[in-house]
Structures are given as C-alpha cells and as structure tokens.
Amino acid sequence: MRRVYMDANATTPLVPEVFEAMRPYYMERFGNAASIHMEGQQARAAVDQARESVATLIGARSSEIVFTSGGTESDNLALFGSLRAGDHLITSAIEHSAVLHTAQELAKRGVEVTYVGCDRASRISADAVQAAMRPNTKLVSIMLANNETGVLQPVAEFAEIAHKHGALFHTDAVQAAGKVPINVAALDCDLLSVSAHKIHGPQGVGALFVRRNVRITPLFYGGTHERQRRAGTENLPGIVGFGKASELALQWMASGGPAVLAAERDRLESGILAAINETGVNGAGAQRVANTTNLYFDHVEAEALLIALDLKGLAVSGGSACQSGATEPSHVLLAMGLSPARARASLRFSLSKLAANADVDFALDVVPSAVARLRELSPSYKAFAAK
Ligand code: PLP
C-alpha cells in the first residue's frame, strides 16, 4: 500500500547523502575523538568538520557549538545550566515539553517561573515578555518556531528585552533550523537549541549554541569533552550525520526550497479548506515555517481521523509526537484560545522537503472522504447539519 508521510515535525528520514557520510564512522573510522593516535585524530577531525557545518547553519563560531543527544538535552542544558534557586525564568505557555517540563522541575527546585501567553494565532508579544521581567529574571526562553502550528516568534525583540534587564536569552530553534535562515548574531540569543533528526539527520543528536563568554553548568560530569560543557564520548557517526544534514539544509534554503515547499503546503491547506466545511487553520495569519499546517475539523475526533488516515496510508499527527496516545487536548491550541473540543478536532500536517506534488494530491484525495465518513457518525455534526 502507498504510504505518504506528513509528520516531518515529529521526525524526518535520513537522506542518502547523510547516511553515506555516516557509514564509515561505524566501522573503519570508528576512533574515539579524545584519543591521541591516528584513529582518534581522524575522529576528532570529523567532529570538528561537523561542528563547523552546524555552526554555519546558525551563523555561530564552531567553538560555540556543544553537541548533545538531541533537542531535549539541549533545552535541559540551557535551562538547568543557567538557573539556580531564587532566579526567575520567563518562558511561554506554548513551548515544547522539553522546555515546559524542565521549567516545571526547576520550579520544584526553587526557580520562579512565569509563563507568558499568546494570541489566537500563537504569537507571543514583546509587551508580554517586557511585563513579565523582574529584577531577578535570569533567563528568558521562548521558542523560534512552534512545533504544532509552525508559527514563528519575533525572538530578536525578546532577546533585546532580556539583555536590557541583564538576563540571558535562549530559544528552542528545533523546528526552525533548516526551514528558515538562522543567524545567532541577528537574533542576539545567548543559547539556542537544534536537533539533527528534524533536518534529515539522525535521531539522538543535537546541539546547543552557547555564546562565547556565557557560562553554563553542565548536566553531566565526566571527561572534558565539548570544552567541559558536556561530558561523554561524542556520538561520532551521529555528529557526522548532523554536519552533513546541516550542509544540505543550507543548500536547500539557498536554492529556494522553502518557497517551493510553502507552495505545496498552501495547496494542501487551501484544497482541504475548499473541500471540507467547518474547517480552518490554527495559526492563520501569522508568519509560519514553510512545511507546517495545523487544521481543525469541527465535529470530528482528531484521534479517530488520524487513525482513519493512517489506514488509508497517510501519516499525520494530532499534536506533538510526545503527546500522541494522550487524550488531553494540545496545550498549545488551548493557550491559543481554542475550545477543548476544537483542539481535540485538530491535526498537524508537516511536510518534509522530500514531499512531492503527488503526496499533496494523495492527501487531498483521502482527507475529505475520511472527514465526511467520521462526520456521518458524529452526533454533533448531525445536530449541526440539521440546523
Ligand atoms: N523542541 C521542539 C520545538 C521540538 O519540536 C522537539 C521535538 O519534537 C524537541 C524540542 C525535542 O527534540 P529531540 O527529539 O531531538 O529531543
């Protein structure tokens, strides 16, 4: 059966160039990057080259890149690494759980936390960040692109406010990297998280940008790896794959890839809206990354629709992957002011850069019939239709 994958915000497949780049580092070039002999030196050179590539993706110096096990660890390192009991953290209500649950744990350990809200399109305002500042605010952490809606935040404005008050600024750029150009100098952030598997690199590898002269406390103690910021033998093949994926992402953006992908996403979105009534875009009107659309289908349980689409061969998501299986409506959609019923009727379609024209045609073929079928069984739709 044909499968069409539209869940790129959960993860993306390796592209062949990335896999080929990684392959030798599992076997013949297996060295430990901390060893002095030739095998070690080869590994060190490969890690250094990948560090340069990841740094280039976000406009950083290579010495400012700390390799981690992924976006989750990068977020944990940014928050735990810069906050102590008595400090104040400002973050947002729409962060990924890698930031939200870290903030909740920090609160238990004596850090004061403020969660700023967002508008109907999931935009966070600089005024809200400004109003939340306190004399003891040590860190502001607000994501660059939201994983559920794809909506981009004006993080440079938040960074300016944080710095004016002597606080650091962190952004979770996991869903923005490789989709929009990122320059840490222009964003003026001190800490920035990225993850390889969202950009056709391997799972289990990420990085935290730590601006020069910004000191963080490590999460792990052990060797002096990563300039004493992250102990543990580097994930050599993973890091090499991350480097290659970063180079390819930059090339893709430079060659106009995002505009082509946005056109496909828009065709999907407008096709669905034209074919199905009582449907709309969550985050409409806001600036978004090219690949994401989050749609509500009133009178339908998104979980049932997700399963129906999966059976037809289309993979989509009912929110962030980490919450799938949970029946709670998405915290992001609730923070945007959606009713719990509409939040439960929402699905995320996230295209990868490999998405073909025919994939969108396939989705446009299967989604309307699946929604119609579920609505036939929906008492609330029957009541609506009878009006
Ligand atoms: N932050 C955001 C915005 C994400 O979307 C994700 C993954 O879904 C993460 C962090 C976690 O990244 P990782 O899966 O590499 O731990």
XYZ file of C-alpha atoms and ligand atoms in Angstrom:
403
model
C 0.000 0.000 0.000
C 1.161 3.519 -0.755
C 2.382 5.459 2.278
C 2.605 9.235 2.386
C 4.429 10.754 5.325
C 3.306 14.185 6.529
C 4.749 14.192 10.028
C 8.123 15.833 9.439
C 7.853 17.859 12.658
C 7.983 14.558 14.563
C 10.983 13.277 12.644
C 12.409 13.045 9.131
C 14.156 10.206 7.311
C 17.874 10.353 6.597
C 18.639 11.381 3.036
C 21.135 9.073 1.274
C 23.988 11.642 1.379
C 23.686 11.797 5.170
C 23.652 8.022 5.526
C 26.676 7.673 3.220
C 28.567 10.332 5.188
C 27.880 8.478 8.455
C 28.563 4.932 7.258
C 32.403 4.820 7.565
C 32.274 6.138 11.115
C 30.541 2.997 12.394
C 33.259 0.657 11.135
C 36.602 1.598 9.605
C 36.775 5.139 11.057
C 35.484 4.201 14.486
C 38.013 6.134 16.631
C 37.391 7.938 19.894
C 37.743 11.667 19.256
C 39.596 12.019 22.579
C 42.376 9.543 21.643
C 45.822 10.693 20.572
C 46.534 8.020 17.916
C 45.623 8.241 14.263
C 42.173 6.667 14.682
C 41.425 9.263 17.352
C 42.723 12.108 15.225
C 40.537 11.030 12.318
C 37.515 11.032 14.587
C 38.458 14.436 16.010
C 38.817 15.899 12.523
C 35.375 14.567 11.553
C 33.768 16.011 14.702
C 35.490 19.357 14.087
C 34.279 19.475 10.499
C 30.708 18.666 11.559
C 30.932 21.310 14.290
C 31.865 23.850 11.634
C 28.891 22.805 9.469
C 26.370 23.021 12.318
C 27.845 26.389 13.345
C 27.470 27.663 9.770
C 23.800 26.625 9.726
C 23.073 29.093 12.546
C 25.782 31.699 11.967
C 27.822 30.727 15.035
C 31.521 30.065 15.685
C 32.356 26.388 15.888
C 33.658 26.827 19.458
C 30.134 27.893 20.441
C 28.575 24.548 19.454
C 28.064 21.901 22.155
C 26.953 18.537 20.769
C 24.214 16.829 22.775
C 21.883 13.843 22.464
C 19.145 15.975 20.852
C 16.826 18.914 21.249
C 15.569 17.732 24.621
C 19.040 17.628 26.146
C 19.925 20.980 24.579
C 16.864 22.577 26.184
C 17.636 20.933 29.534
C 21.252 22.090 29.373
C 20.198 25.660 28.537
C 17.725 25.898 31.425
C 19.375 23.804 34.137
C 22.745 25.170 33.084
C 21.853 28.798 33.647
C 19.333 28.850 36.525
C 19.655 28.441 40.297
C 17.119 28.536 43.159
C 15.943 32.124 43.610
C 16.355 33.019 39.915
C 13.383 33.926 37.757
C 12.694 32.261 34.384
C 10.332 33.642 31.749
C 9.116 31.133 29.225
C 5.907 30.654 27.254
C 2.780 28.555 27.554
C 3.341 27.084 24.074
C 6.842 25.631 24.484
C 7.649 22.032 23.673
C 7.594 19.746 26.705
C 11.426 19.704 26.609
C 11.262 23.284 27.908
C 7.904 23.220 29.736
C 8.626 20.142 31.837
C 12.155 21.371 32.560
C 10.668 24.661 33.777
C 8.232 22.723 35.986
C 11.094 20.739 37.506
C 13.101 23.924 38.065
C 10.089 25.435 39.850
C 10.155 22.494 42.267
C 13.798 23.336 42.933
C 13.127 26.966 43.848
C 13.281 28.771 40.496
C 10.438 31.249 39.956
C 8.763 30.693 36.588
C 6.436 32.928 34.559
C 4.643 31.544 31.504
C 3.649 34.235 29.031
C 0.593 33.563 26.895
C -0.021 34.017 23.186
C -2.698 35.351 20.877
C -5.185 33.371 18.781
C -2.515 32.745 16.145
C 0.024 31.561 18.785
C 2.089 34.745 18.566
C 3.807 35.968 21.718
C 4.142 39.718 22.156
C 7.203 41.629 23.264
C 4.939 43.588 25.614
C 4.010 40.393 27.442
C 7.695 39.493 27.848
C 8.501 43.037 28.996
C 5.670 42.965 31.544
C 6.947 39.679 32.992
C 10.507 40.931 33.655
C 11.602 41.064 37.299
C 14.843 42.199 38.926
C 15.844 38.538 39.424
C 14.991 37.404 35.875
C 17.999 35.388 34.820
C 16.755 33.714 31.645
C 14.079 34.227 29.005
C 13.406 31.079 26.943
C 10.979 31.342 24.034
C 10.881 29.088 21.006
C 11.630 30.306 17.494
C 9.054 28.154 15.636
C 6.237 26.279 17.298
C 6.200 22.545 16.619
C 2.408 22.315 16.376
C 1.484 25.413 14.368
C 4.831 26.296 12.752
C 4.294 29.903 13.846
C 7.478 31.966 14.161
C 8.122 34.277 17.103
C 9.926 37.639 16.989
C 12.694 36.336 19.227
C 15.176 39.158 18.489
C 12.725 41.503 20.251
C 12.594 39.172 23.269
C 16.394 38.954 23.344
C 16.674 42.727 23.398
C 14.300 42.955 26.377
C 16.150 40.189 28.221
C 19.525 41.862 27.677
C 18.247 45.275 28.719
C 17.455 43.683 32.079
C 20.737 41.780 32.312
C 19.121 38.387 31.617
C 20.196 35.710 29.131
C 18.043 34.693 26.172
C 17.523 31.093 24.996
C 15.490 29.959 22.030
C 14.406 26.444 21.111
C 15.050 26.531 17.365
C 14.480 22.804 16.823
C 11.551 23.402 14.444
C 13.064 26.454 12.763
C 16.560 25.241 11.882
C 16.855 24.207 8.263
C 13.453 25.752 7.491
C 14.261 29.454 7.911
C 17.700 31.101 7.870
C 19.044 31.460 11.406
C 21.764 33.817 12.500
C 22.560 33.853 16.197
C 24.088 37.328 15.903
C 20.949 38.788 14.292
C 18.720 37.015 16.812
C 21.092 38.148 19.563
C 20.490 34.961 21.546
C 22.881 33.525 24.115
C 21.667 29.928 23.894
C 19.920 28.156 21.003
C 18.815 24.514 20.681
C 18.825 22.453 17.489
C 18.224 18.780 16.694
C 19.531 16.680 13.790
C 16.540 14.435 13.168
C 14.242 17.273 12.199
C 16.512 18.126 9.248
C 17.063 14.660 7.740
C 19.904 13.879 10.113
C 19.992 11.005 12.623
C 17.870 10.733 15.768
C 19.642 11.162 19.093
C 21.960 14.035 18.142
C 21.547 17.745 18.725
C 23.461 20.825 19.691
C 23.256 23.770 21.999
C 24.756 27.045 20.836
C 26.400 28.719 23.826
C 27.581 32.240 23.086
C 31.226 32.923 23.811
C 31.679 34.151 27.392
C 28.340 32.688 28.515
C 28.987 30.189 31.316
C 26.682 27.230 31.879
C 26.800 24.456 34.442
C 26.991 21.035 32.772
C 24.301 18.402 33.223
C 26.848 15.554 33.217
C 30.207 15.188 34.905
C 32.975 13.071 33.459
C 35.645 13.849 30.883
C 36.488 17.259 29.488
C 34.578 16.743 26.216
C 32.868 19.674 24.492
C 35.040 22.175 26.407
C 33.774 20.818 29.717
C 30.186 21.631 28.840
C 29.000 18.078 28.033
C 30.974 15.088 29.278
C 30.840 11.792 27.391
C 32.404 10.278 24.283
C 30.961 12.067 21.264
C 28.398 10.236 19.107
C 30.773 10.192 16.148
C 28.546 8.861 13.323
C 25.601 10.881 14.597
C 27.594 14.103 14.734
C 28.987 13.481 11.246
C 25.416 12.945 10.010
C 24.264 16.143 11.723
C 27.061 18.064 9.992
C 26.110 16.697 6.582
C 22.396 17.343 7.191
C 23.234 20.946 8.150
C 25.173 21.477 4.914
C 22.295 20.064 2.868
C 19.729 22.169 4.738
C 21.703 25.319 3.966
C 21.936 24.375 0.279
C 18.217 23.624 0.186
C 17.343 27.009 1.690
C 19.766 28.830 -0.636
C 18.240 27.154 -3.685
C 14.714 28.375 -2.895
C 13.476 25.119 -1.313
C 11.267 26.769 1.350
C 9.216 28.730 -1.219
C 8.529 25.555 -3.221
C 7.568 23.657 -0.062
C 5.363 26.525 1.166
C 3.518 26.467 -2.163
C 2.797 22.740 -1.706
C 1.721 23.296 1.918
C -0.554 26.140 0.793
C -2.038 23.963 -1.955
C -2.757 21.264 0.630
C -4.270 23.777 3.031
C -6.475 25.591 0.524
C -7.528 22.308 -1.108
C -8.688 20.912 2.227
C -10.436 24.136 3.206
C -12.229 24.239 -0.147
C -13.352 20.608 0.073
C -14.448 20.418 3.714
C -16.793 22.773 5.567
C -16.373 23.687 9.260
C -12.606 23.504 8.877
C -9.909 26.128 9.457
C -6.227 26.837 10.045
C -4.889 27.125 13.583
C -2.312 29.911 13.440
C -3.822 31.536 10.341
C -2.476 34.969 9.577
C 0.818 34.515 11.407
C 4.235 34.039 9.840
C 4.927 30.302 9.712
C 7.674 27.923 8.643
C 7.082 26.560 5.139
C 6.180 22.975 5.962
C 3.503 23.059 8.663
C -0.247 23.442 8.707
C -2.452 22.759 11.703
C -6.114 22.341 10.814
C -9.283 21.877 12.823
C -12.097 19.690 11.535
C -15.049 20.544 13.771
C -17.313 17.653 14.843
C -14.512 15.122 14.334
C -12.223 13.499 16.938
C -8.716 14.113 15.622
C -7.509 10.826 17.054
C -10.140 8.899 15.055
C -9.266 10.900 11.941
C -5.553 10.247 12.458
C -6.206 6.506 12.628
C -8.524 6.588 9.607
C -5.902 8.453 7.579
C -3.177 6.088 8.747
C -5.239 3.140 7.497
C -5.516 4.878 4.137
C -1.744 5.386 4.030
C -1.326 8.980 5.250
C 0.772 9.702 8.359
C -0.107 12.916 10.216
C -0.069 13.966 13.852
C -2.550 15.035 16.470
C -0.156 17.459 18.127
C 3.399 16.976 19.293
C 4.588 13.402 18.881
C 5.454 13.143 22.548
C 1.788 13.612 23.439
C 0.338 11.126 20.991
C -1.584 8.490 22.843
C -2.612 11.011 25.497
C -6.223 12.151 25.359
C -5.517 15.638 26.710
C -6.018 18.351 24.109
C -2.881 20.151 22.995
C -1.625 22.770 25.476
C -0.573 24.939 22.530
C -4.030 25.005 20.962
C -5.652 25.642 24.351
C -3.223 28.518 25.003
C -4.307 29.971 21.636
C -7.860 30.108 22.975
C -9.343 27.155 21.093
C -12.140 25.338 22.878
C -11.128 21.868 24.129
C -13.497 20.381 21.522
C -11.840 22.246 18.654
C -8.364 21.433 19.997
C -9.391 17.759 20.038
C -10.565 18.138 16.428
C -7.192 19.428 15.181
C -4.486 17.694 13.174
C -0.990 18.736 12.164
C 0.249 18.114 8.637
C 4.003 18.688 8.384
C 5.686 18.107 5.046
C 9.337 17.229 4.673
C 11.471 18.717 1.935
C 11.106 15.349 0.177
C 7.334 15.863 -0.172
C 6.268 15.505 -3.758
C 3.454 17.106 -5.621
C 1.762 13.702 -5.787
C 1.880 13.397 -1.981
C -0.256 16.500 -1.628
C -2.631 15.150 -4.294
C -2.895 11.935 -2.288
C -3.746 13.842 0.914
C -6.293 15.950 -0.958
C -7.849 12.729 -2.129
C -8.055 10.896 1.213
C -8.678 13.621 3.822
C -12.099 14.913 2.657
C -13.600 11.418 2.397
C -12.209 10.397 5.801
C -13.651 13.528 7.431
C -17.022 13.002 5.712
C -17.132 9.382 6.891
C -16.421 10.328 10.530
C -18.945 13.148 10.436
C -21.600 10.702 9.294
C -21.063 9.025 12.665
C -20.805 12.259 14.647
C -23.880 13.247 16.709
C -22.616 16.826 16.990
C -22.256 17.081 13.198
C -25.729 15.634 12.690
C -27.129 18.266 15.070
C -25.164 20.972 13.255
C -26.279 19.789 9.814
C -29.931 19.622 10.915
C -29.902 23.332 11.840
N 11.843 21.246 20.853
C 10.923 21.229 19.873
C 10.265 22.503 19.459
C 10.600 20.019 19.245
O 9.683 20.011 18.276
C 11.252 18.837 19.667
C 10.904 17.531 19.065
O 9.750 17.283 18.717
C 12.206 18.923 20.683
C 12.476 20.140 21.257
C 12.930 17.716 21.175
O 13.958 17.352 20.279
P 14.556 15.872 20.316
O 13.518 14.970 19.753
O 15.785 15.953 19.452
O 14.889 15.566 21.729
